[in-house]
PDB file of C-alpha atoms in Angstrom:
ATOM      1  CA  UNK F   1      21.564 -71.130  59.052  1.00 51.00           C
ATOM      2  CA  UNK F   2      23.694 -70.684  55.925  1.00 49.00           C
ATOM      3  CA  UNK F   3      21.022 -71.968  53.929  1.00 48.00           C
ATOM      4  CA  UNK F   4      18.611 -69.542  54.934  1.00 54.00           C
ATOM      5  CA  UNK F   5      21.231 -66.671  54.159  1.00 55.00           C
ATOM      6  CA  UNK F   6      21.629 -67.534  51.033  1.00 48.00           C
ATOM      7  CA  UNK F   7      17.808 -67.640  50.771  1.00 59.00           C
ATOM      8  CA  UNK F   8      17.340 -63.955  52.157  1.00 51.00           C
ATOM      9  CA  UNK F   9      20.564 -62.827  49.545  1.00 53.00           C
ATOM     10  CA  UNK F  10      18.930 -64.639  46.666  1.00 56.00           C
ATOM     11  CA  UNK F  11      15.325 -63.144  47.418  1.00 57.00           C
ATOM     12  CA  UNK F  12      17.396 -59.439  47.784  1.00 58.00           C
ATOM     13  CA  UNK F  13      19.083 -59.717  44.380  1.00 54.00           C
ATOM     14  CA  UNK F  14      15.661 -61.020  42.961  1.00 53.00           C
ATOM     15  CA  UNK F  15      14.064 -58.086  43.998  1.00 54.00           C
ATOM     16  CA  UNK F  16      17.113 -55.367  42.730  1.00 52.00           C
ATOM     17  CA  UNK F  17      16.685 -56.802  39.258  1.00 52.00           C
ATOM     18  CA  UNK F  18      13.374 -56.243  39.086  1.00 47.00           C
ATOM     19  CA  UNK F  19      13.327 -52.778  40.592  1.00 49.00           C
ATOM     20  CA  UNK F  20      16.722 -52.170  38.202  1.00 46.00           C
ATOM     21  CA  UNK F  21      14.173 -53.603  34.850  1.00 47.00           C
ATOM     22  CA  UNK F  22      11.141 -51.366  36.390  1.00 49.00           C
ATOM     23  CA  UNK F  23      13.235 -48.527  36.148  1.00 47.00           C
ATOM     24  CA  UNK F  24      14.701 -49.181  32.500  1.00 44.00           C
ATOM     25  CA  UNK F  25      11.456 -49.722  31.043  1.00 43.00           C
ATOM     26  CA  UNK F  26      10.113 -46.372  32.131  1.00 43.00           C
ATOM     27  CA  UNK F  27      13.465 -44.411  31.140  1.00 41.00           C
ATOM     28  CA  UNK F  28      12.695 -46.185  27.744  1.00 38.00           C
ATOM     29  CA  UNK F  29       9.112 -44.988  27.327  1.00 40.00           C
ATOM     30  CA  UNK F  30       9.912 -41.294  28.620  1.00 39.00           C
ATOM     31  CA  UNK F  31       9.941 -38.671  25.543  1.00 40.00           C
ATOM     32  CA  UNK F  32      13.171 -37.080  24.909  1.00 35.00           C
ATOM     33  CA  UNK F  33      13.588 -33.838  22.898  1.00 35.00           C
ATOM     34  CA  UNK F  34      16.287 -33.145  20.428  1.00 36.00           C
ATOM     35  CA  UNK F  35      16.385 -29.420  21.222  1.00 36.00           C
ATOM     36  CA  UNK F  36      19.177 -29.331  18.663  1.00 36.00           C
ATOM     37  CA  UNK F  37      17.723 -30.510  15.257  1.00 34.00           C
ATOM     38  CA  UNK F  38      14.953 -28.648  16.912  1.00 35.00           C
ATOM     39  CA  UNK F  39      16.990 -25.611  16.103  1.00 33.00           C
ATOM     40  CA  UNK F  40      19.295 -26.542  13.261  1.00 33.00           C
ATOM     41  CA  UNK F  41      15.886 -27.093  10.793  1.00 33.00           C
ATOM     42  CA  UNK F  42      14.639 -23.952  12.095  1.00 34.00           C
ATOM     43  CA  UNK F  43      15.038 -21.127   8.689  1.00 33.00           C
ATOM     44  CA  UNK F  44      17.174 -18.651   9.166  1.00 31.00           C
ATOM     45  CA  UNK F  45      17.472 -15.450   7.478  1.00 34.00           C
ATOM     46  CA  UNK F  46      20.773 -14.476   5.720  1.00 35.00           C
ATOM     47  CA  UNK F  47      21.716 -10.790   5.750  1.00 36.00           C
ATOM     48  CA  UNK F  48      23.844 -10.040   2.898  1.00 36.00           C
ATOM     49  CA  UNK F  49      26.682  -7.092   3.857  1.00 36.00           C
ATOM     50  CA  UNK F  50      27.181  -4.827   1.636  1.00 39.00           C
ATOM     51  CA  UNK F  51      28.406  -0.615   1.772  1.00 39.00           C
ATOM     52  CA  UNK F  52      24.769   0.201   1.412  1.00 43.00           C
ATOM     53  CA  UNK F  53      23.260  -2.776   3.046  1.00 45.00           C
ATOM     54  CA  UNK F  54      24.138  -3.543   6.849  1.00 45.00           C
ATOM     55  CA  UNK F  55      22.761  -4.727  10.011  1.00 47.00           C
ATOM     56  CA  UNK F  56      21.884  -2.587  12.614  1.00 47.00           C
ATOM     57  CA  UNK F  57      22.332  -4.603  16.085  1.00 43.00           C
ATOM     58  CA  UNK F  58      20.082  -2.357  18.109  1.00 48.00           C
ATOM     59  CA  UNK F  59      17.155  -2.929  15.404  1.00 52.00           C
ATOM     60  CA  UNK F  60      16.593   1.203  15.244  1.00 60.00           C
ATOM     61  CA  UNK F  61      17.017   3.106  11.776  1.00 66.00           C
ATOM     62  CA  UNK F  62      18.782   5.839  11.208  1.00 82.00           C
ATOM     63  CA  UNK F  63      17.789   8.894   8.862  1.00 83.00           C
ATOM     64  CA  UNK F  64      17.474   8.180   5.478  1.00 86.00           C
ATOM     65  CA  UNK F  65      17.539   4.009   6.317  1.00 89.00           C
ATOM     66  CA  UNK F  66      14.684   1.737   6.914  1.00 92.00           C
ATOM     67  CA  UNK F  67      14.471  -1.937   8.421  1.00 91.00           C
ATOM     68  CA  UNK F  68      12.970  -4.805   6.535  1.00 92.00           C
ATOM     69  CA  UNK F  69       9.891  -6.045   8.702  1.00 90.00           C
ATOM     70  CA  UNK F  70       8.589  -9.348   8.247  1.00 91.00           C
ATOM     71  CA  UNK F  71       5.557  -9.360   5.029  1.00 87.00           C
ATOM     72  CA  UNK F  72       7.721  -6.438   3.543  1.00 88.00           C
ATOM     73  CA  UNK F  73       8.100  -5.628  -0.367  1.00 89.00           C
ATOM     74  CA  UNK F  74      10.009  -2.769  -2.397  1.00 89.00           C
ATOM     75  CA  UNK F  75       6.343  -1.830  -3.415  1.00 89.00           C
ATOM     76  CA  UNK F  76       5.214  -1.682   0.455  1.00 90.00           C
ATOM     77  CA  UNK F  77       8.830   0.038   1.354  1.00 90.00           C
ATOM     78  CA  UNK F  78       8.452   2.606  -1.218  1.00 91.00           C
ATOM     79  CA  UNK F  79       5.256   3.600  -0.041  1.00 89.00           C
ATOM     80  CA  UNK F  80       6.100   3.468   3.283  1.00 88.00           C
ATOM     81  CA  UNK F  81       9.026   6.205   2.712  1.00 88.00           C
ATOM     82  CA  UNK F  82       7.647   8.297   0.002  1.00 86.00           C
ATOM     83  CA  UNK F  83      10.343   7.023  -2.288  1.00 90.00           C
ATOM     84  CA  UNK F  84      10.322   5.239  -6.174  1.00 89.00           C
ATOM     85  CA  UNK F  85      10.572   0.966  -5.200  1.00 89.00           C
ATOM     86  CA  UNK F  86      12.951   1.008  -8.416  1.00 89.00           C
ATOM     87  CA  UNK F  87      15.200   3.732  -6.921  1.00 91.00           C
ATOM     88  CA  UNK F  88      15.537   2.038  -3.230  1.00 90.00           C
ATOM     89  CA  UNK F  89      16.486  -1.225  -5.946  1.00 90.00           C
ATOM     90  CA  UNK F  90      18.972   0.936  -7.329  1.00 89.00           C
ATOM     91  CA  UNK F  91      20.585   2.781  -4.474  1.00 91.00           C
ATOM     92  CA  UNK F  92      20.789  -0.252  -2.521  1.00 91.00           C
ATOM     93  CA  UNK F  93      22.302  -2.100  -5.556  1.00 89.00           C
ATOM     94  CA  UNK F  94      19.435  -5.413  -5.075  1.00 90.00           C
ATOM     95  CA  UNK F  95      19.064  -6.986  -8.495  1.00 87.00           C
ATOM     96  CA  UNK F  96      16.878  -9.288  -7.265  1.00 85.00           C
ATOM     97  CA  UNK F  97      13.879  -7.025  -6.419  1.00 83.00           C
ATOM     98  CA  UNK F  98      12.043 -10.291  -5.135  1.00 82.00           C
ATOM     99  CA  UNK F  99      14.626 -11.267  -2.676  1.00 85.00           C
ATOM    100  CA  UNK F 100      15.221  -9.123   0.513  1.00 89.00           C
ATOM    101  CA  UNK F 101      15.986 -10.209   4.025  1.00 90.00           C
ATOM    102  CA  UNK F 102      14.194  -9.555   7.463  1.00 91.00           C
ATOM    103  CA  UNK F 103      16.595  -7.420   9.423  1.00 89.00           C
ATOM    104  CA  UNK F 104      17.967  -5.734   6.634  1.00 89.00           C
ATOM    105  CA  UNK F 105      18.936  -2.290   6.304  1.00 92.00           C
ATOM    106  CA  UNK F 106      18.320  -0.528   3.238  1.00 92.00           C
ATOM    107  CA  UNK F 107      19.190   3.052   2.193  1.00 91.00           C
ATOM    108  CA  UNK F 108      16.001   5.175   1.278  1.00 87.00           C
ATOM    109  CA  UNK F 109      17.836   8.254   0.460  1.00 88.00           C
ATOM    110  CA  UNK F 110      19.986   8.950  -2.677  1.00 87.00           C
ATOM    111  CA  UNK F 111      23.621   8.042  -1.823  1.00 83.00           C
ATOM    112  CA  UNK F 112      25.531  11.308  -0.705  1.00 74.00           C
ATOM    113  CA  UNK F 113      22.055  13.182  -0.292  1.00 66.00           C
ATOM    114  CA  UNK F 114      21.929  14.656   2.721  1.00 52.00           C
ATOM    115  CA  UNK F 115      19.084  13.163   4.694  1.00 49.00           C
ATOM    116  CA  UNK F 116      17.255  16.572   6.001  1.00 39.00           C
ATOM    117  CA  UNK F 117      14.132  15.467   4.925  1.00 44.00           C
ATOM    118  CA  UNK F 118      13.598  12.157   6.381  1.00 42.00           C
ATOM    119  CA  UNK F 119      15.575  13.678   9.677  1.00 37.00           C
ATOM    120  CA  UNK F 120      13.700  16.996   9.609  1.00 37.00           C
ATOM    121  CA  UNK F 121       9.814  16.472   8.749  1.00 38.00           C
ATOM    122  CA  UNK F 122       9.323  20.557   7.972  1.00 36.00           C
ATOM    123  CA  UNK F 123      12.485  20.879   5.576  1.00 35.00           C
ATOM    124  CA  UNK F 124      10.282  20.349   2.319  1.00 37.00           C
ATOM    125  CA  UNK F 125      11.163  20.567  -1.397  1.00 38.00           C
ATOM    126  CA  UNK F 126       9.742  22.212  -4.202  1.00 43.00           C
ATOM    127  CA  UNK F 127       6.781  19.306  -6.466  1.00 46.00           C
ATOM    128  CA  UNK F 128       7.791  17.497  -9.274  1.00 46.00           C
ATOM    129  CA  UNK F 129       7.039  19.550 -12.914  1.00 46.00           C
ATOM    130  CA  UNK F 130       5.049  21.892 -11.387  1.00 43.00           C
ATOM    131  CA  UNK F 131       2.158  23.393 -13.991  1.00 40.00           C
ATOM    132  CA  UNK F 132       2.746  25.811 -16.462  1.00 39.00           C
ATOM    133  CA  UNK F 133      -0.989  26.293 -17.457  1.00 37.00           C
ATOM    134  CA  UNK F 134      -3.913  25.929 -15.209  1.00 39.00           C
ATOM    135  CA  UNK F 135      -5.565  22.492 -15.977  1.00 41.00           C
ATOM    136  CA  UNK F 136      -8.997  22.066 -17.792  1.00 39.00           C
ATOM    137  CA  UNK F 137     -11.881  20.601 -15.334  1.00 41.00           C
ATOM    138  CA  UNK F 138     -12.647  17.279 -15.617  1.00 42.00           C
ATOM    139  CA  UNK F 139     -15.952  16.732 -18.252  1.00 39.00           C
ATOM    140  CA  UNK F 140     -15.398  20.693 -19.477  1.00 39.00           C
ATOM    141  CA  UNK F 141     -16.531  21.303 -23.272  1.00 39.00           C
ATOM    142  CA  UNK F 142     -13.957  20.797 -25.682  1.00 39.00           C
ATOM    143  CA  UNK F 143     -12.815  24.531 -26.944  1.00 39.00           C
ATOM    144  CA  UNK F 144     -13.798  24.537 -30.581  1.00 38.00           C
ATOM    145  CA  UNK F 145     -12.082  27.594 -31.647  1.00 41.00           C
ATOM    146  CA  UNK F 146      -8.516  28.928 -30.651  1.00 42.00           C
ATOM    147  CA  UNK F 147      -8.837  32.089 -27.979  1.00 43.00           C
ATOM    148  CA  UNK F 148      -8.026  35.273 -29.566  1.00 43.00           C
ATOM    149  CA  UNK F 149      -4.588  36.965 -28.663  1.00 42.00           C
ATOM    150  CA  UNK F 150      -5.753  39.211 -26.643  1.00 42.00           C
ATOM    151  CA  UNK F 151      -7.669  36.202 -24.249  1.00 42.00           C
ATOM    152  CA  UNK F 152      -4.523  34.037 -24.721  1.00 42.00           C
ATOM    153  CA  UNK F 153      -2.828  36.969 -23.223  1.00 42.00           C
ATOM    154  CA  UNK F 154      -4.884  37.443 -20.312  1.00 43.00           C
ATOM    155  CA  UNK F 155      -4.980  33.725 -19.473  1.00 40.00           C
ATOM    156  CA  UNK F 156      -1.067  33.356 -19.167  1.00 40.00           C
ATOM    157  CA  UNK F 157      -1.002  35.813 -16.922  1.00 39.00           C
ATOM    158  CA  UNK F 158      -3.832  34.589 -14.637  1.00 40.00           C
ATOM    159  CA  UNK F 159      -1.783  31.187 -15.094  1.00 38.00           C
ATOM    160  CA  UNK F 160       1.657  32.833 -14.437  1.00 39.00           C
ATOM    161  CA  UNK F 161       0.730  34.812 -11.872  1.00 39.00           C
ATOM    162  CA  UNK F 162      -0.292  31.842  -9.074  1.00 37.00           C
ATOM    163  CA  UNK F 163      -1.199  27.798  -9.436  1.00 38.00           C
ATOM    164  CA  UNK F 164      -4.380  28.917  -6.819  1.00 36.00           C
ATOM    165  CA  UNK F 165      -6.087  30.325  -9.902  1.00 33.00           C
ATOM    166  CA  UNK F 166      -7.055  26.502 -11.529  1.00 35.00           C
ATOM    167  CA  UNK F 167      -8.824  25.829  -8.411  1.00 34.00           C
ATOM    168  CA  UNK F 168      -9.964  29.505  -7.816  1.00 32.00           C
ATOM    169  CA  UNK F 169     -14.024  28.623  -7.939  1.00 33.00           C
ATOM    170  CA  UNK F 170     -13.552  25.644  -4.901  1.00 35.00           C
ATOM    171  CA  UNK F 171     -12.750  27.239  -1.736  1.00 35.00           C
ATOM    172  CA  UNK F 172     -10.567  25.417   0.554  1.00 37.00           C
ATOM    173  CA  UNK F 173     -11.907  22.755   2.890  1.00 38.00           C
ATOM    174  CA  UNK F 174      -9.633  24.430   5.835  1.00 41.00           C
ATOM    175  CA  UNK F 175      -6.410  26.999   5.658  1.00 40.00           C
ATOM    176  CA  UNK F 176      -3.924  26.271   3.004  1.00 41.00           C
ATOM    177  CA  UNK F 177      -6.206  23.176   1.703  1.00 50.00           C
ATOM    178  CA  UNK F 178      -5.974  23.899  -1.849  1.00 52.00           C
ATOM    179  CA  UNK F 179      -1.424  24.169  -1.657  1.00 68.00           C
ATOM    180  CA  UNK F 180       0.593  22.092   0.135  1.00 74.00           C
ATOM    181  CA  UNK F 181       3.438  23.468   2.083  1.00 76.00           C
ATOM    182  CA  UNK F 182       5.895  22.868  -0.600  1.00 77.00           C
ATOM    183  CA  UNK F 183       3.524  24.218  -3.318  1.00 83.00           C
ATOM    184  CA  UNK F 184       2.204  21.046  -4.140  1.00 91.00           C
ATOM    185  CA  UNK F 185      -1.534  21.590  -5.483  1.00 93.00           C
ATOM    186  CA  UNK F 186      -3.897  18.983  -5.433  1.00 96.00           C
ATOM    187  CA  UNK F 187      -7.339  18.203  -6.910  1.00 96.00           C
ATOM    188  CA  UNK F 188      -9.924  15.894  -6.332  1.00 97.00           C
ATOM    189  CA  UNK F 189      -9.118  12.057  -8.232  1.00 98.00           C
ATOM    190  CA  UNK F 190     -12.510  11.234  -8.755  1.00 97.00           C
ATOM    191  CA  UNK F 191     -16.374  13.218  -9.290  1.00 94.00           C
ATOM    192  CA  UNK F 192     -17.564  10.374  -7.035  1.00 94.00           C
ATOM    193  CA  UNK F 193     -18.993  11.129  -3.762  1.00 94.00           C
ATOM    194  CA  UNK F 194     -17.658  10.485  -0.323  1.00 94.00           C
ATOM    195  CA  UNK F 195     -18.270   6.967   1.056  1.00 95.00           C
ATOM    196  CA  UNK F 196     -14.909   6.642   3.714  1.00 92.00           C
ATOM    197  CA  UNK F 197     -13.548   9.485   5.416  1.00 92.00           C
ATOM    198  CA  UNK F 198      -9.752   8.838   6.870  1.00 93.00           C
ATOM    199  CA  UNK F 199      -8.942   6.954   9.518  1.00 89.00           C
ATOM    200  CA  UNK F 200      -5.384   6.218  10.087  1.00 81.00           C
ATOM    201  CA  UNK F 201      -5.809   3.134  12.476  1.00 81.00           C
ATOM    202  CA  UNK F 202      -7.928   1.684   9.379  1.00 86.00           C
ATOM    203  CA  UNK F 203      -8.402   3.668   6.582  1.00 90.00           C
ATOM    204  CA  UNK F 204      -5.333   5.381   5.305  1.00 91.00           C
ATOM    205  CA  UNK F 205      -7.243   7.543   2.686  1.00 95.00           C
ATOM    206  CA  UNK F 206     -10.683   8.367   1.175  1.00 96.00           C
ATOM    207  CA  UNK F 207     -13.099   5.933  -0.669  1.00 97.00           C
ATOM    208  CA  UNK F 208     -14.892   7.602  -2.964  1.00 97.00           C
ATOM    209  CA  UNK F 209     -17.763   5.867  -4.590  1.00 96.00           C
ATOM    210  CA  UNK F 210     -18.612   5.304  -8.640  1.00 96.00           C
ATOM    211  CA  UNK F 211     -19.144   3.168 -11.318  1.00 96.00           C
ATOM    212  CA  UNK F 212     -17.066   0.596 -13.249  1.00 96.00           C
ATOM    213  CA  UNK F 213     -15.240   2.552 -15.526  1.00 97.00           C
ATOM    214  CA  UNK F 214     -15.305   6.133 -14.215  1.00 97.00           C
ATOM    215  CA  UNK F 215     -12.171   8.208 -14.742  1.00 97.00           C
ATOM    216  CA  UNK F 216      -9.951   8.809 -12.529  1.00 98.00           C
ATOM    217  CA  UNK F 217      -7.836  11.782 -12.468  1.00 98.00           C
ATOM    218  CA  UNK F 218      -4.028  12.562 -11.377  1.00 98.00           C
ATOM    219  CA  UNK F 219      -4.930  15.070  -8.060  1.00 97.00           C
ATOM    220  CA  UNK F 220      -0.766  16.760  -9.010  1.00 97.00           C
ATOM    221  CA  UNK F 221       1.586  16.867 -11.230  1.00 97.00           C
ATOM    222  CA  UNK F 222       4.393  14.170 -11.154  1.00 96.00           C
ATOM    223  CA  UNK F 223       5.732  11.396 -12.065  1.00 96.00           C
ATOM    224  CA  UNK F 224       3.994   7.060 -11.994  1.00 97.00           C
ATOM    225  CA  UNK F 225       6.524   5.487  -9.799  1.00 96.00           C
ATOM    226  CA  UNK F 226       4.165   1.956  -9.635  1.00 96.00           C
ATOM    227  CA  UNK F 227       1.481   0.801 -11.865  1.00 96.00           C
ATOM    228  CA  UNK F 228       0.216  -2.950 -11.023  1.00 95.00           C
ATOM    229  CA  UNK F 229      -0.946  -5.154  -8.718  1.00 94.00           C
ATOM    230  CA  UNK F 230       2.163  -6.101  -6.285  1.00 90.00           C
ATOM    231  CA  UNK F 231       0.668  -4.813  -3.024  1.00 91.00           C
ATOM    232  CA  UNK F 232      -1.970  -6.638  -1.337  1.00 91.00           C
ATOM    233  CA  UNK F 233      -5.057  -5.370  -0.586  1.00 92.00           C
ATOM    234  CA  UNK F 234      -4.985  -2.341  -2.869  1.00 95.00           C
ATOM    235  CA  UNK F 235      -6.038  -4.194  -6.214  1.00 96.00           C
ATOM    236  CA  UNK F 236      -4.600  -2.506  -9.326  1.00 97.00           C
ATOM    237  CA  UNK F 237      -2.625   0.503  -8.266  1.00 97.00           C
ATOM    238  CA  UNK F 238      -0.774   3.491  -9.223  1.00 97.00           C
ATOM    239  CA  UNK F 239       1.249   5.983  -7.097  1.00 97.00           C
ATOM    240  CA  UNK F 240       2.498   9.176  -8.371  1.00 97.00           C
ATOM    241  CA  UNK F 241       4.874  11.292  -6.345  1.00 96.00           C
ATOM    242  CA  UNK F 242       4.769  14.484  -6.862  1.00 96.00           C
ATOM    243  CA  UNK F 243       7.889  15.737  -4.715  1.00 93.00           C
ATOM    244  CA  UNK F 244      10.550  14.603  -2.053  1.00 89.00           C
ATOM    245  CA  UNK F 245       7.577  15.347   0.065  1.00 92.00           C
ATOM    246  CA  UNK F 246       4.337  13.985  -1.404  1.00 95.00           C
ATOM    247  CA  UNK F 247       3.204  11.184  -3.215  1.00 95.00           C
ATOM    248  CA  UNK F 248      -0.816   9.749  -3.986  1.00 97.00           C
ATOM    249  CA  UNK F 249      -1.964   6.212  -4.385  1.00 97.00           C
ATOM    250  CA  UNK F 250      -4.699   5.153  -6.433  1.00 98.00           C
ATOM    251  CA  UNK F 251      -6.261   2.064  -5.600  1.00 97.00           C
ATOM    252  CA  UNK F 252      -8.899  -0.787  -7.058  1.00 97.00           C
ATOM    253  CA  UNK F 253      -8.727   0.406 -10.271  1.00 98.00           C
ATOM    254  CA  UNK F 254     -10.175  -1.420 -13.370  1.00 97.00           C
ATOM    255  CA  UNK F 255      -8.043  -0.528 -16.113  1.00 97.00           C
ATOM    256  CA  UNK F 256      -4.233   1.238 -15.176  1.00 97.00           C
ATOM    257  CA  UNK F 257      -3.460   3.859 -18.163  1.00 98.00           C
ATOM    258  CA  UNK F 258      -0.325   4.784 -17.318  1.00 97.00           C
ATOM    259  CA  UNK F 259       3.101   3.257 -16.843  1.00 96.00           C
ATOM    260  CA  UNK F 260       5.775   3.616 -14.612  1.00 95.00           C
ATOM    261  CA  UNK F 261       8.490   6.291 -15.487  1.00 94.00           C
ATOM    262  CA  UNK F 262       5.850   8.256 -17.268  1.00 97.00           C
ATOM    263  CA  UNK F 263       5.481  11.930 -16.358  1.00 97.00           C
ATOM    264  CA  UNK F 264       1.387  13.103 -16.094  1.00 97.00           C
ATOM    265  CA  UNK F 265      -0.091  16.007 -15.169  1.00 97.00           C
ATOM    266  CA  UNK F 266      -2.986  17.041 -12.806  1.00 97.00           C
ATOM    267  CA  UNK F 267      -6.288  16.433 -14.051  1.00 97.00           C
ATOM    268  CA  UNK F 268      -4.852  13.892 -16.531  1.00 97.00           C
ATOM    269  CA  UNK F 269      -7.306  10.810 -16.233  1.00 98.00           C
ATOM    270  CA  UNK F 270      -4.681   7.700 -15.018  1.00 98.00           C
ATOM    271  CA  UNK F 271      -6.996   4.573 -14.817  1.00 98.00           C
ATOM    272  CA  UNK F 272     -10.924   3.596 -14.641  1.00 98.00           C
ATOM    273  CA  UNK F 273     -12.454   3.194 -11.604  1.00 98.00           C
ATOM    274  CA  UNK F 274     -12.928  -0.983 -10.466  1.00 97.00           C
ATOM    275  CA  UNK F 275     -13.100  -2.885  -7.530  1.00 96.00           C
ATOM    276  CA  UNK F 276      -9.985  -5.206  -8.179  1.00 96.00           C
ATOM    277  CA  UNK F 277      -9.474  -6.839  -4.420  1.00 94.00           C
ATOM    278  CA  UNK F 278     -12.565  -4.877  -3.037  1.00 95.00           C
ATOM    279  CA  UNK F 279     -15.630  -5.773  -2.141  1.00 93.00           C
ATOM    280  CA  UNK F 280     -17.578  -2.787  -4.082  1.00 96.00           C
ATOM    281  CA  UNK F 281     -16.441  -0.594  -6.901  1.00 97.00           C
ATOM    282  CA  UNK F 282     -14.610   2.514  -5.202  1.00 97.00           C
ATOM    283  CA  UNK F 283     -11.514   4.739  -5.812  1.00 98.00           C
ATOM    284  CA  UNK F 284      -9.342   4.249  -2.608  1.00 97.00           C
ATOM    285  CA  UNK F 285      -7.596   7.392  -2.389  1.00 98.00           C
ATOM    286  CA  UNK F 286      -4.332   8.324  -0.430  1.00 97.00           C
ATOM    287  CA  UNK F 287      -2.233  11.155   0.427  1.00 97.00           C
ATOM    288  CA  UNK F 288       0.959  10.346   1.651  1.00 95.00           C
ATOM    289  CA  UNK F 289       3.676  12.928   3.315  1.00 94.00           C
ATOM    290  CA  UNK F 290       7.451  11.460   3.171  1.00 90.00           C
ATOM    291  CA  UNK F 291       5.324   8.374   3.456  1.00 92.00           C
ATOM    292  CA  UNK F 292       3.005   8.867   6.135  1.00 93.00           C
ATOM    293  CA  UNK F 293      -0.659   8.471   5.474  1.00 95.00           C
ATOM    294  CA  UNK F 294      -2.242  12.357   5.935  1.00 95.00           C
ATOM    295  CA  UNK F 295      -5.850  13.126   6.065  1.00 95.00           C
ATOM    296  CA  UNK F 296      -6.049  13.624   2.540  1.00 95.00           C
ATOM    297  CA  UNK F 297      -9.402  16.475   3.147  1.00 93.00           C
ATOM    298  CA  UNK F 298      -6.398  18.616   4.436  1.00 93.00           C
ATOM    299  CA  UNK F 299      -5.054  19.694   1.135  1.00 95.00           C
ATOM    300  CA  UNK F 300      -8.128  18.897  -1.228  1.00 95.00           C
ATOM    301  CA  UNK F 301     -10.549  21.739  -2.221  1.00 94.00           C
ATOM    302  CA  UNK F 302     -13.964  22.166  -0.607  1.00 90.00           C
ATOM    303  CA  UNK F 303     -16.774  20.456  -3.639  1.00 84.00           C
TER     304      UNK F 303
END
């Protein structure tokens, strides 16, 4: 009787350590995750504090600020807000224009400028250098001899008396096409004809068609606040602003002619037409308001 006990106990403890090494082998084999080296190699992008550089926990602007979005540059920035890359550098005191931060908050507005305009989209202000003579055509004869006094005369008047005169023989495409609100006036960049309309899901501007080389003309007055080939997808560029209000981008071009800083005037030819990161040669062609891509047909002259 005791034998067979003992037989039964040993059989019992034969079969626990079994079911005991069963069970370790598949707790061995089973995958475990490290959830925290999962997270500690993870990047993570530093904010850097500053009086005109913060965070903004509820991810929403104010006026006059804007919030670095993944794939963002100065270059796309500036265009974005209507405002000089080099001046956002400045008021935002970033010497390293190459190194900015997701999730942070730059200034876009001149320190202690009140922010009415990017608050307000009708306050406007008045364009940058705005014409004092009416700009000659693009391919008009040279003038071989100097006007006599009395023609001088009668031309700075006409000149004086309103900026609608240079564009006096296009009528506007619709009301108020040939003057912006602020008195901005704008001419066509390029002789080329019309290949893209605007489209502001996909094409923020006009494509206007041409051949390698073509000039291509400043549509305002103002001032080259980027020349080069920074922002992807546009090829060589150059973007003028013209006012707190307006600025124009030039895209694709072959050869750039002006630099930034420089001050050019409507009608001045700014590059040659290309097809640098295009897939045809074109002048791509925008019209931005406080950076916001407008139909640029709005304020062009009729052809």
């Amino acid at each position: 009787m005791l034998v067979s006990r003992v037989r039964v106990l040993g059989i019992s403890l034969l079969i626990a350590g079994l079911t005991l090494a069963g069970c370790s082998t598949r707790m061995t084999r089973a995958p475990v995750e490290d959830r925290g080296t999962a997270a500690a190699s993870a990047p993570v992008a530093a904010v850097v504090v500053s009086p005109t550089t913060t965070t903004q926990q509820d991810n929403v602007a104010r006026p006059g600020t804007y919030i670095v979005k993944p794939g963002d540059t100065l270059i796309r920035i500036g265009l974005d807000t209507g405002q000089s890359w080099k001046d956002i550098a400045r008021w935002n005191q970033i010497e390293n224009t190459n190194l900015i931060e997701v999730g942070q908050v730059l200034r876009v507005t001149p320190p202690g400028v009140a922010n009415a305009a990017q608050a307000n989209p009708g306050v406007v202000t008045r364009p940058v250098a705005p014409p004092s003579v009416a700009p000659v055509a693009a391919g008009a004869p040279a003038q071989s001899q100097p006007p006599s006094a009395s023609a001088s005369a009668s031309a700075s008047a006409s000149a004086s008396a309103a900026p609608a005169v240079a564009t006096a023989s296009a009528a506007p495409a619709v009301a108020g096409a040939a003057a912006a609100e602020d008195g901005t006036s704008f001419i066509w960049p390029s002789s080329g004809s019309l290949i893209a309309g605007f489209d502001e899901a996909h094409n923020k501007g006009l494509d206007i068609g041409g051949k390698s080389g073509d000039a291509i003309l400043a549509a305002a007055d103002g001032r080259v606040v980027y020349a080069g080939a920074g922002l992807r997808g546009y090829g060589n560029l150059i973007i003028l602003k013209h006012s707190n209000t307006f600025l124009t981008a030039y895209a694709h071009n072959r050869t750039l002619l002006v630099k930034e800083d420089q001050t050019v005037r409507r009608g001045q030819k700014i590059a040659e037409m290309g097809s640098t990161d295009s897939d045809r040669v074109k002048l791509h062609f925008e019209i931005r308001r406080q950076g916001k891509p407008v139909d640029p047909a709005r304020y062009l002259p009729a052809r």
